[in-house]
Amino acid sequence: MSNYHIKHLEEYFQVYRKSVRNPEAFWEEVAEEHFVWLKKWDRVLDWDFTKPEIKWFEGAQLNITVNCIDRHRHIRGQKTAILFEPNDPNEEAEHITYNQLHERVCRMANVLKDKGIKKGDRVVIYLPMIPELAISVLACARIGAIHSVVFAGFSSTALATRINDCGAKMVLTSDGSYRGNKTIDLKAIVDEALNDCPDVETVLVAKRIDSKIKMKDGRDEWLQPLVDKAYADCVPEIMEAEDPLFILYTSGSTGKPKGMMHTTAGYMVYTAYTFKNVFQYREDDIYWCTADIGWITGHSYIVYGPLANGATTVMFEGVPSYPDFGRFWQIVEKHKINQFYTAPTAIRALAKENLDFVSKYDLSSLKVLGTVGEPINEEAWHWYNDHVGEKKSPIVDTWWQTETGGILISPIPFSTPTKPTYATLPMPGVQPALMDENGNEIKGNPADGRLCIKFPWPSIARTIWGNHQRYKDTYFSAFKNKYFTGDGALRDEVGYYRITGRVDDVIIVSGHNLGTAPIEDAINEHPAVAESAIVGFPHDVKGNALYGYVILKETGETRDRDNLRKEINQQISDKIGPIAKLNKIQFVPGLPKTRSGKIMRRILRKIASKDTSNLGDTSTLLNPEVVEQIMKEAL
Ligand code: WTA
């Protein structure tokens, strides 16, 4: 039996039991067998959730890029490491082999060094999904600089906040980016941000769209000439196991984003391990995760996890709707993608369109389909399963967070029987607990509660950069000695977990706790509905009542609105009960979403409560224009 690669359900249970009985021995074996260390650890784990302090593989020395690149060169030097698919389908894809990746990362690392970047310095990366993005991330790791990637769709204000919070001396960016038929002037956004960032000394600019940009003397330089001149080899920095690898910002319940800090050894071991098992990657497979490297999904499952396994990982620059809604499937056919990993929001958007966009492509290469980021509703799950997976590719509904670094709950395909909307079972080494309101663990099945994790796993974030107290307060104070995820979950009779959504999305109506996700599921099952969001608003008798924002499919547009409202409420009544019926239903053209596809309920709540004087910061929304329209037509 191999701990590293689980191949059937019985093996999963054996490995899982072992991992819980003796987590140190389990992770030590994984770390020993599958990675290159300059020096082995003195101690596998040291932890105290009350401080909180977590250390994995203390005393060990390594460099993650040696594990992601160098060690593969003698066996797969000519194998494609990164397959870059450009925004424009007529531009040629680029295959970067492990040997070429080594050279490009080393050159970039030397450029950073020449510019004075040393181990521990922070470098902000604000680049589109072009090879330079992955290469910059790895170049930082090569020399021990701490990368902080800021999604290149964020505004200059959001960028400046992050640059200042982590104290970056350098920003890596490009002249601009392509998104569908649009171009975005990234450099201008950086210029704007840097008006408020006095500590940034250097800006290096990759050329992508060939636009005219301003270069500030003494601060800004084109990247490519420096790379061309740089030496093609770079000795990897010796890193301690717990040296910081990166900071990645995630939004919190207050305005200021949280800089989640991840460290080197544990993160590497866990992301590599979960990548192998959750996607069942085999040597010649082509794996594609559609996320942006600006999110944790891109860090862990485009860059580090796949490369640590010597995989071929696809980077896609474009969007699913350009040149048409068939783009994803055209790419699957073109590159014969074997594992495909995306977000439910993308699936729902594509499911609204004509089926021809899917059926005209040959998707027979697909073996595993993944989703991440939010609960996947039943209708989307079935559409994905029927039309993309053609009922033969298992769907892995992977639950995890920026804070967890890697996937914590997911089926292992071909082992764990899947169940729509269930993330199913914990990964080896992960010990979930469901807690009731009084802070007690709910034992036995079925159960419904707040999702906590009782024991550290190797890739848990170690702190919030510059604010350890906030880290403690946010994650370790709600439940004693447990990491609190902020999510609610239920566990069915066989122990499968279903994530029900953020617990802050619970609405109490007439004393009943109602989760928004199941109501939305019920609404979305109506044939005329594309997507919906529910929020609570104050009600004299019930305390709270429910307000539904509903996007119709094209087929629903012509229907009588009042009839539709009745049918939707009947549907909810049938699925959940009359208590969950909506007081108000507003048909909307879109929902305000964050750039990672999450519905901004805060804004919807305010509109429903007629409290629109201060909507807060809407600049980081994907579609700020939709807010105006919803407000105008509010009920
Ligand atoms: C939600 C993304 C249901 C959840 C990797 C979590 C999910 C938050 C799932 C973290 C899933 C993520 N099913 N909900 N499979 N995956 N979530 O930090 O609420 O962007 O707490 O990390 O997304 O979002 P983040």
mmCIF file of N, CA, C and O in Angstrom, residues 260-349:
data_model
loop_
_atom_site.group_PDB
_atom_site.id
_atom_site.type_symbol
_atom_site.label_atom_id
_atom_site.label_comp_id
_atom_site.label_asym_id
_atom_site.label_seq_id
_atom_site.Cartn_x
_atom_site.Cartn_y
_atom_site.Cartn_z
ATOM 1 N N MET A 260 -2.993 36.148 4.259
ATOM 2 C CA MET A 260 -2.742 34.809 4.793
ATOM 3 C C MET A 260 -1.315 34.401 4.435
ATOM 4 O O MET A 260 -0.927 34.436 3.269
ATOM 5 N N MET A 261 -0.554 34.024 5.458
ATOM 6 C CA MET A 261 0.837 33.661 5.211
ATOM 7 C C MET A 261 1.017 32.147 5.228
ATOM 8 O O MET A 261 0.653 31.485 6.191
ATOM 9 N N HIS A 262 1.577 31.643 4.135
ATOM 10 C CA HIS A 262 1.871 30.208 4.040
ATOM 11 C C HIS A 262 3.376 29.986 4.056
ATOM 12 O O HIS A 262 4.137 30.815 3.549
ATOM 13 N N THR A 263 3.780 28.863 4.631
ATOM 14 C CA THR A 263 5.207 28.569 4.739
ATOM 15 C C THR A 263 5.587 27.427 3.796
ATOM 16 O O THR A 263 4.745 26.931 3.045
ATOM 17 N N THR A 264 6.836 27.030 3.826
ATOM 18 C CA THR A 264 7.389 26.271 2.706
ATOM 19 C C THR A 264 7.114 24.762 2.706
ATOM 20 O O THR A 264 6.468 24.240 1.793
ATOM 21 N N ALA A 265 7.594 24.061 3.720
ATOM 22 C CA ALA A 265 7.618 22.590 3.614
ATOM 23 C C ALA A 265 6.227 21.971 3.686
ATOM 24 O O ALA A 265 5.855 21.141 2.860
ATOM 25 N N GLY A 266 5.453 22.366 4.686
ATOM 26 C CA GLY A 266 4.124 21.782 4.863
ATOM 27 C C GLY A 266 3.239 22.061 3.671
ATOM 28 O O GLY A 266 2.523 21.184 3.185
ATOM 29 N N TYR A 267 3.314 23.279 3.171
ATOM 30 C CA TYR A 267 2.508 23.666 2.009
ATOM 31 C C TYR A 267 2.864 22.792 0.799
ATOM 32 O O TYR A 267 2.001 22.292 0.090
ATOM 33 N N MET A 268 4.159 22.612 0.600
ATOM 34 C CA MET A 268 4.606 21.799 -0.535
ATOM 35 C C MET A 268 4.090 20.357 -0.422
ATOM 36 O O MET A 268 3.531 19.801 -1.385
ATOM 37 N N VAL A 269 4.283 19.768 0.747
ATOM 38 C CA VAL A 269 3.904 18.363 0.926
ATOM 39 C C VAL A 269 2.396 18.192 0.735
ATOM 40 O O VAL A 269 1.938 17.290 0.031
ATOM 41 N N TYR A 270 1.630 19.098 1.323
ATOM 42 C CA TYR A 270 0.181 18.922 1.291
ATOM 43 C C TYR A 270 -0.417 19.182 -0.096
ATOM 44 O O TYR A 270 -1.293 18.451 -0.547
ATOM 45 N N THR A 271 0.039 20.239 -0.766
ATOM 46 C CA THR A 271 -0.544 20.523 -2.087
ATOM 47 C C THR A 271 -0.159 19.431 -3.092
ATOM 48 O O THR A 271 -0.964 19.034 -3.924
ATOM 49 N N ALA A 272 1.065 18.924 -2.982
ATOM 50 C CA ALA A 272 1.488 17.859 -3.894
ATOM 51 C C ALA A 272 0.660 16.595 -3.643
ATOM 52 O O ALA A 272 0.162 15.957 -4.582
ATOM 53 N N TYR A 273 0.504 16.264 -2.380
ATOM 54 C CA TYR A 273 -0.228 15.051 -2.008
ATOM 55 C C TYR A 273 -1.685 15.101 -2.478
ATOM 56 O O TYR A 273 -2.214 14.155 -3.052
ATOM 57 N N THR A 274 -2.339 16.234 -2.212
ATOM 58 C CA THR A 274 -3.749 16.338 -2.573
ATOM 59 C C THR A 274 -3.928 16.423 -4.094
ATOM 60 O O THR A 274 -4.878 15.879 -4.637
ATOM 61 N N PHE A 275 -2.993 17.081 -4.767
ATOM 62 C CA PHE A 275 -3.091 17.136 -6.234
ATOM 63 C C PHE A 275 -3.100 15.719 -6.810
ATOM 64 O O PHE A 275 -3.937 15.363 -7.645
ATOM 65 N N LYS A 276 -2.150 14.922 -6.355
ATOM 66 C CA LYS A 276 -2.016 13.562 -6.883
ATOM 67 C C LYS A 276 -3.303 12.764 -6.672
ATOM 68 O O LYS A 276 -3.797 12.093 -7.578
ATOM 69 N N ASN A 277 -3.858 12.864 -5.479
ATOM 70 C CA ASN A 277 -5.004 12.016 -5.146
ATOM 71 C C ASN A 277 -6.335 12.550 -5.665
ATOM 72 O O ASN A 277 -7.152 11.786 -6.172
ATOM 73 N N VAL A 278 -6.540 13.840 -5.543
ATOM 74 C CA VAL A 278 -7.844 14.389 -5.934
ATOM 75 C C VAL A 278 -8.019 14.355 -7.452
ATOM 76 O O VAL A 278 -9.121 14.201 -7.959
ATOM 77 N N PHE A 279 -6.918 14.499 -8.179
ATOM 78 C CA PHE A 279 -7.049 14.484 -9.636
ATOM 79 C C PHE A 279 -6.560 13.183 -10.259
ATOM 80 O O PHE A 279 -6.677 12.989 -11.450
ATOM 81 N N GLN A 280 -6.015 12.290 -9.433
ATOM 82 C CA GLN A 280 -5.516 10.995 -9.924
ATOM 83 C C GLN A 280 -4.645 11.212 -11.164
ATOM 84 O O GLN A 280 -4.817 10.552 -12.201
ATOM 85 N N TYR A 281 -3.719 12.124 -11.014
ATOM 86 C CA TYR A 281 -2.853 12.484 -12.136
ATOM 87 C C TYR A 281 -1.908 11.339 -12.503
ATOM 88 O O TYR A 281 -1.252 10.764 -11.634
ATOM 89 N N ARG A 282 -1.857 11.014 -13.805
ATOM 90 C CA ARG A 282 -0.912 10.006 -14.320
ATOM 91 C C ARG A 282 0.083 10.701 -15.243
ATOM 92 O O ARG A 282 -0.257 11.704 -15.869
ATOM 93 N N GLU A 283 1.237 10.073 -15.374
ATOM 94 C CA GLU A 283 2.386 10.719 -16.020
ATOM 95 C C GLU A 283 2.077 11.487 -17.317
ATOM 96 O O GLU A 283 2.564 12.589 -17.492
ATOM 97 N N ASP A 284 1.287 10.942 -18.212
ATOM 98 C CA ASP A 284 1.117 11.643 -19.488
ATOM 99 C C ASP A 284 -0.134 12.510 -19.563
ATOM 100 O O ASP A 284 -0.499 12.999 -20.636
ATOM 101 N N ASP A 285 -0.778 12.700 -18.448
ATOM 102 C CA ASP A 285 -2.013 13.477 -18.450
ATOM 103 C C ASP A 285 -1.749 14.972 -18.668
ATOM 104 O O ASP A 285 -0.677 15.478 -18.328
ATOM 105 N N ILE A 286 -2.745 15.628 -19.237
ATOM 106 C CA ILE A 286 -2.728 17.090 -19.361
ATOM 107 C C ILE A 286 -3.810 17.615 -18.423
ATOM 108 O O ILE A 286 -4.993 17.276 -18.576
ATOM 109 N N TYR A 287 -3.383 18.401 -17.469
ATOM 110 C CA TYR A 287 -4.283 18.870 -16.417
ATOM 111 C C TYR A 287 -4.563 20.355 -16.607
ATOM 112 O O TYR A 287 -3.656 21.131 -16.895
ATOM 113 N N TRP A 288 -5.832 20.729 -16.443
ATOM 114 C CA TRP A 288 -6.178 22.147 -16.602
ATOM 115 C C TRP A 288 -7.081 22.638 -15.483
ATOM 116 O O TRP A 288 -8.180 22.143 -15.299
ATOM 117 N N CYS A 289 -6.583 23.623 -14.767
ATOM 118 C CA CYS A 289 -7.379 24.340 -13.773
ATOM 119 C C CYS A 289 -7.619 25.729 -14.344
ATOM 120 O O CYS A 289 -6.677 26.438 -14.699
ATOM 121 N N THR A 290 -8.884 26.137 -14.441
ATOM 122 C CA THR A 290 -9.219 27.394 -15.118
ATOM 123 C C THR A 290 -9.091 28.626 -14.222
ATOM 124 O O THR A 290 -9.374 29.733 -14.652
ATOM 125 N N ALA A 291 -8.699 28.415 -12.973
ATOM 126 C CA ALA A 291 -8.597 29.555 -12.048
ATOM 127 C C ALA A 291 -7.493 30.510 -12.494
ATOM 128 O O ALA A 291 -6.705 30.205 -13.389
ATOM 129 N N ASP A 292 -7.426 31.652 -11.842
ATOM 130 C CA ASP A 292 -6.332 32.588 -12.056
ATOM 131 C C ASP A 292 -5.307 32.350 -10.947
ATOM 132 O O ASP A 292 -5.681 32.025 -9.815
ATOM 133 N N ILE A 293 -4.035 32.532 -11.270
ATOM 134 C CA ILE A 293 -2.997 32.321 -10.250
ATOM 135 C C ILE A 293 -3.112 33.381 -9.148
ATOM 136 O O ILE A 293 -2.555 33.234 -8.070
ATOM 137 N N GLY A 294 -3.894 34.419 -9.389
ATOM 138 C CA GLY A 294 -4.158 35.415 -8.355
ATOM 139 C C GLY A 294 -4.976 34.891 -7.181
ATOM 140 O O GLY A 294 -5.130 35.574 -6.186
ATOM 141 N N TRP A 295 -5.525 33.684 -7.311
ATOM 142 C CA TRP A 295 -6.283 33.071 -6.211
ATOM 143 C C TRP A 295 -5.524 31.880 -5.665
ATOM 144 O O TRP A 295 -4.647 31.334 -6.322
ATOM 145 N N ILE A 296 -5.938 31.428 -4.487
ATOM 146 C CA ILE A 296 -5.244 30.275 -3.883
ATOM 147 C C ILE A 296 -5.348 29.041 -4.789
ATOM 148 O O ILE A 296 -4.406 28.249 -4.873
ATOM 149 N N THR A 297 -6.462 28.889 -5.479
ATOM 150 C CA THR A 297 -6.613 27.711 -6.340
ATOM 151 C C THR A 297 -5.502 27.673 -7.384
ATOM 152 O O THR A 297 -4.937 26.610 -7.671
ATOM 153 N N GLY A 298 -5.162 28.839 -7.919
ATOM 154 C CA GLY A 298 -4.085 28.897 -8.898
ATOM 155 C C GLY A 298 -2.723 28.632 -8.269
ATOM 156 O O GLY A 298 -1.883 27.954 -8.866
ATOM 157 N N HIS A 299 -2.488 29.159 -7.078
ATOM 158 C CA HIS A 299 -1.212 28.894 -6.400
ATOM 159 C C HIS A 299 -1.014 27.386 -6.210
ATOM 160 O O HIS A 299 0.011 26.818 -6.570
ATOM 161 N N SER A 300 -2.029 26.774 -5.594
ATOM 162 C CA SER A 300 -1.862 25.388 -5.146
ATOM 163 C C SER A 300 -2.076 24.378 -6.259
ATOM 164 O O SER A 300 -1.427 23.336 -6.268
ATOM 165 N N TYR A 301 -3.016 24.686 -7.196
ATOM 166 C CA TYR A 301 -3.367 23.671 -8.186
ATOM 167 C C TYR A 301 -3.191 24.104 -9.632
ATOM 168 O O TYR A 301 -3.713 23.455 -10.540
ATOM 169 N N ILE A 302 -2.460 25.214 -9.873
ATOM 170 C CA ILE A 302 -1.900 25.428 -11.208
ATOM 171 C C ILE A 302 -0.384 25.341 -11.089
ATOM 172 O O ILE A 302 0.279 24.697 -11.891
ATOM 173 N N VAL A 303 0.160 25.961 -10.049
ATOM 174 C CA VAL A 303 1.612 26.033 -9.944
ATOM 175 C C VAL A 303 2.182 24.903 -9.062
ATOM 176 O O VAL A 303 2.676 23.894 -9.576
ATOM 177 N N TYR A 304 2.089 25.057 -7.758
ATOM 178 C CA TYR A 304 2.895 24.197 -6.883
ATOM 179 C C TYR A 304 2.515 22.710 -6.892
ATOM 180 O O TYR A 304 3.382 21.843 -7.046
ATOM 181 N N GLY A 305 1.227 22.410 -6.687
ATOM 182 C CA GLY A 305 0.820 20.997 -6.602
ATOM 183 C C GLY A 305 1.140 20.214 -7.865
ATOM 184 O O GLY A 305 1.801 19.168 -7.815
ATOM 185 N N PRO A 306 0.706 20.715 -9.033
ATOM 186 C CA PRO A 306 1.003 19.989 -10.277
ATOM 187 C C PRO A 306 2.509 19.879 -10.548
ATOM 188 O O PRO A 306 3.010 18.800 -10.880
ATOM 189 N N LEU A 307 3.247 20.982 -10.414
ATOM 190 C CA LEU A 307 4.678 20.925 -10.755
ATOM 191 C C LEU A 307 5.439 20.018 -9.783
ATOM 192 O O LEU A 307 6.386 19.338 -10.180
ATOM 193 N N ALA A 308 5.032 19.983 -8.529
ATOM 194 C CA ALA A 308 5.707 19.087 -7.580
ATOM 195 C C ALA A 308 5.517 17.626 -7.983
ATOM 196 O O ALA A 308 6.298 16.763 -7.603
ATOM 197 N N ASN A 309 4.476 17.355 -8.780
ATOM 198 C CA ASN A 309 4.247 16.000 -9.275
ATOM 199 C C ASN A 309 4.763 15.791 -10.701
ATOM 200 O O ASN A 309 4.463 14.779 -11.329
ATOM 201 N N GLY A 310 5.472 16.755 -11.227
ATOM 202 C CA GLY A 310 5.992 16.625 -12.597
ATOM 203 C C GLY A 310 4.900 16.622 -13.653
ATOM 204 O O GLY A 310 5.044 16.021 -14.716
ATOM 205 N N ALA A 311 3.807 17.307 -13.370
ATOM 206 C CA ALA A 311 2.655 17.290 -14.274
ATOM 207 C C ALA A 311 2.794 18.314 -15.391
ATOM 208 O O ALA A 311 3.642 19.205 -15.337
ATOM 209 N N THR A 312 1.920 18.190 -16.389
ATOM 210 C CA THR A 312 1.729 19.238 -17.387
ATOM 211 C C THR A 312 0.516 20.035 -16.963
ATOM 212 O O THR A 312 -0.587 19.493 -16.883
ATOM 213 N N THR A 313 0.713 21.320 -16.681
ATOM 214 C CA THR A 313 -0.362 22.154 -16.167
ATOM 215 C C THR A 313 -0.656 23.273 -17.156
ATOM 216 O O THR A 313 0.261 23.920 -17.652
ATOM 217 N N VAL A 314 -1.932 23.451 -17.458
ATOM 218 C CA VAL A 314 -2.333 24.443 -18.458
ATOM 219 C C VAL A 314 -2.586 25.788 -17.778
ATOM 220 O O VAL A 314 -3.155 25.843 -16.695
ATOM 221 N N MET A 315 -2.112 26.845 -18.421
ATOM 222 C CA MET A 315 -2.443 28.207 -17.987
ATOM 223 C C MET A 315 -3.252 28.846 -19.100
ATOM 224 O O MET A 315 -2.769 28.963 -20.225
ATOM 225 N N PHE A 316 -4.465 29.265 -18.792
ATOM 226 C CA PHE A 316 -5.325 29.868 -19.814
ATOM 227 C C PHE A 316 -5.486 31.358 -19.536
ATOM 228 O O PHE A 316 -5.887 31.761 -18.462
ATOM 229 N N GLU A 317 -5.167 32.150 -20.570
ATOM 230 C CA GLU A 317 -5.177 33.601 -20.405
ATOM 231 C C GLU A 317 -6.575 34.207 -20.519
ATOM 232 O O GLU A 317 -6.851 35.269 -19.984
ATOM 233 N N GLY A 318 -7.472 33.524 -21.225
ATOM 234 C CA GLY A 318 -8.722 34.155 -21.637
ATOM 235 C C GLY A 318 -9.907 33.927 -20.722
ATOM 236 O O GLY A 318 -9.755 33.654 -19.533
ATOM 237 N N VAL A 319 -11.083 34.047 -21.311
ATOM 238 C CA VAL A 319 -12.331 33.912 -20.558
ATOM 239 C C VAL A 319 -13.212 32.856 -21.242
ATOM 240 O O VAL A 319 -13.053 32.598 -22.436
ATOM 241 N N PRO A 320 -14.157 32.275 -20.501
ATOM 242 C CA PRO A 320 -14.955 31.178 -21.068
ATOM 243 C C PRO A 320 -15.903 31.608 -22.189
ATOM 244 O O PRO A 320 -16.408 30.770 -22.924
ATOM 245 N N SER A 321 -16.112 32.921 -22.353
ATOM 246 C CA SER A 321 -17.114 33.386 -23.323
ATOM 247 C C SER A 321 -16.496 33.966 -24.590
ATOM 248 O O SER A 321 -17.189 34.540 -25.424
ATOM 249 N N TYR A 322 -15.184 33.820 -24.746
ATOM 250 C CA TYR A 322 -14.541 34.426 -25.902
ATOM 251 C C TYR A 322 -13.719 33.404 -26.670
ATOM 252 O O TYR A 322 -12.936 32.681 -26.049
ATOM 253 N N PRO A 323 -13.808 33.326 -27.994
ATOM 254 C CA PRO A 323 -14.705 34.108 -28.859
ATOM 255 C C PRO A 323 -16.173 33.707 -28.729
ATOM 256 O O PRO A 323 -17.036 34.452 -29.190
ATOM 257 N N ASP A 324 -16.459 32.539 -28.138
ATOM 258 C CA ASP A 324 -17.863 32.213 -27.870
ATOM 259 C C ASP A 324 -17.912 31.292 -26.647
ATOM 260 O O ASP A 324 -16.878 30.960 -26.066
ATOM 261 N N PHE A 325 -19.106 30.857 -26.284
ATOM 262 C CA PHE A 325 -19.261 30.076 -25.061
ATOM 263 C C PHE A 325 -18.741 28.644 -25.171
ATOM 264 O O PHE A 325 -18.881 27.861 -24.255
ATOM 265 N N GLY A 326 -18.134 28.334 -26.297
ATOM 266 C CA GLY A 326 -17.555 27.007 -26.453
ATOM 267 C C GLY A 326 -16.068 26.967 -26.139
ATOM 268 O O GLY A 326 -15.427 25.927 -26.253
ATOM 269 N N ARG A 327 -15.498 28.104 -25.720
ATOM 270 C CA ARG A 327 -14.035 28.175 -25.607
ATOM 271 C C ARG A 327 -13.438 27.084 -24.704
ATOM 272 O O ARG A 327 -12.437 26.450 -25.053
ATOM 273 N N PHE A 328 -14.018 26.879 -23.528
ATOM 274 C CA PHE A 328 -13.470 25.851 -22.624
ATOM 275 C C PHE A 328 -13.391 24.498 -23.335
ATOM 276 O O PHE A 328 -12.395 23.790 -23.266
ATOM 277 N N TRP A 329 -14.486 24.188 -24.016
ATOM 278 C CA TRP A 329 -14.587 22.841 -24.593
ATOM 279 C C TRP A 329 -13.710 22.715 -25.834
ATOM 280 O O TRP A 329 -13.195 21.638 -26.131
ATOM 281 N N GLN A 330 -13.528 23.838 -26.527
ATOM 282 C CA GLN A 330 -12.603 23.855 -27.665
ATOM 283 C C GLN A 330 -11.184 23.559 -27.164
ATOM 284 O O GLN A 330 -10.433 22.806 -27.775
ATOM 285 N N ILE A 331 -10.838 24.141 -26.014
ATOM 286 C CA ILE A 331 -9.491 23.920 -25.451
ATOM 287 C C ILE A 331 -9.350 22.476 -24.949
ATOM 288 O O ILE A 331 -8.303 21.843 -25.123
ATOM 289 N N VAL A 332 -10.411 21.961 -24.357
ATOM 290 C CA VAL A 332 -10.364 20.565 -23.890
ATOM 291 C C VAL A 332 -10.066 19.644 -25.077
ATOM 292 O O VAL A 332 -9.211 18.763 -25.001
ATOM 293 N N GLU A 333 -10.763 19.893 -26.186
ATOM 294 C CA GLU A 333 -10.544 19.048 -27.369
ATOM 295 C C GLU A 333 -9.134 19.251 -27.931
ATOM 296 O O GLU A 333 -8.409 18.303 -28.199
ATOM 297 N N LYS A 334 -8.739 20.521 -28.050
ATOM 298 C CA LYS A 334 -7.453 20.853 -28.671
ATOM 299 C C LYS A 334 -6.268 20.230 -27.921
ATOM 300 O O LYS A 334 -5.376 19.655 -28.533
ATOM 301 N N HIS A 335 -6.274 20.346 -26.604
ATOM 302 C CA HIS A 335 -5.121 19.851 -25.833
ATOM 303 C C HIS A 335 -5.379 18.487 -25.197
ATOM 304 O O HIS A 335 -4.570 18.014 -24.409
ATOM 305 N N LYS A 336 -6.514 17.898 -25.522
ATOM 306 C CA LYS A 336 -6.869 16.582 -24.957
ATOM 307 C C LYS A 336 -6.708 16.587 -23.434
ATOM 308 O O LYS A 336 -5.967 15.794 -22.841
ATOM 309 N N ILE A 337 -7.449 17.506 -22.830
ATOM 310 C CA ILE A 337 -7.372 17.677 -21.376
ATOM 311 C C ILE A 337 -7.914 16.432 -20.666
ATOM 312 O O ILE A 337 -8.962 15.910 -21.032
ATOM 313 N N ASN A 338 -7.184 15.987 -19.648
ATOM 314 C CA ASN A 338 -7.619 14.816 -18.891
ATOM 315 C C ASN A 338 -8.320 15.168 -17.578
ATOM 316 O O ASN A 338 -9.246 14.494 -17.160
ATOM 317 N N GLN A 339 -7.806 16.197 -16.915
ATOM 318 C CA GLN A 339 -8.450 16.646 -15.674
ATOM 319 C C GLN A 339 -8.811 18.110 -15.845
ATOM 320 O O GLN A 339 -7.973 18.910 -16.272
ATOM 321 N N PHE A 340 -10.032 18.441 -15.518
ATOM 322 C CA PHE A 340 -10.536 19.798 -15.734
ATOM 323 C C PHE A 340 -11.134 20.301 -14.427
ATOM 324 O O PHE A 340 -11.978 19.640 -13.823
ATOM 325 N N TYR A 341 -10.680 21.464 -13.973
ATOM 326 C CA TYR A 341 -11.033 21.958 -12.628
ATOM 327 C C TYR A 341 -11.538 23.386 -12.773
ATOM 328 O O TYR A 341 -10.823 24.251 -13.275
ATOM 329 N N THR A 342 -12.779 23.659 -12.374
ATOM 330 C CA THR A 342 -13.332 24.996 -12.559
ATOM 331 C C THR A 342 -14.275 25.356 -11.418
ATOM 332 O O THR A 342 -14.366 24.627 -10.435
ATOM 333 N N ALA A 343 -14.988 26.463 -11.550
ATOM 334 C CA ALA A 343 -15.860 26.941 -10.480
ATOM 335 C C ALA A 343 -17.325 26.758 -10.864
ATOM 336 O O ALA A 343 -17.680 26.890 -12.040
ATOM 337 N N PRO A 344 -18.185 26.497 -9.894
ATOM 338 C CA PRO A 344 -19.617 26.348 -10.192
ATOM 339 C C PRO A 344 -20.197 27.551 -10.933
ATOM 340 O O PRO A 344 -21.061 27.381 -11.804
ATOM 341 N N THR A 345 -19.717 28.747 -10.611
ATOM 342 C CA THR A 345 -20.257 29.931 -11.283
ATOM 343 C C THR A 345 -20.011 29.867 -12.796
ATOM 344 O O THR A 345 -20.873 30.230 -13.594
ATOM 345 N N ALA A 346 -18.867 29.341 -13.185
ATOM 346 C CA ALA A 346 -18.582 29.178 -14.617
ATOM 347 C C ALA A 346 -19.506 28.126 -15.221
ATOM 348 O O ALA A 346 -20.029 28.297 -16.331
ATOM 349 N N ILE A 347 -19.713 27.063 -14.488
ATOM 350 C CA ILE A 347 -20.589 26.000 -14.991
ATOM 351 C C ILE A 347 -22.000 26.535 -15.196
ATOM 352 O O ILE A 347 -22.624 26.305 -16.242
ATOM 353 N N ARG A 348 -22.491 27.287 -14.227
ATOM 354 C CA ARG A 348 -23.854 27.815 -14.358
ATOM 355 C C ARG A 348 -23.973 28.779 -15.535
ATOM 356 O O ARG A 348 -24.954 28.772 -16.267
ATOM 357 N N ALA A 349 -22.942 29.604 -15.709
ATOM 358 C CA ALA A 349 -22.972 30.553 -16.821
ATOM 359 C C ALA A 349 -23.012 29.800 -18.151
ATOM 360 O O ALA A 349 -23.768 30.161 -19.059
#
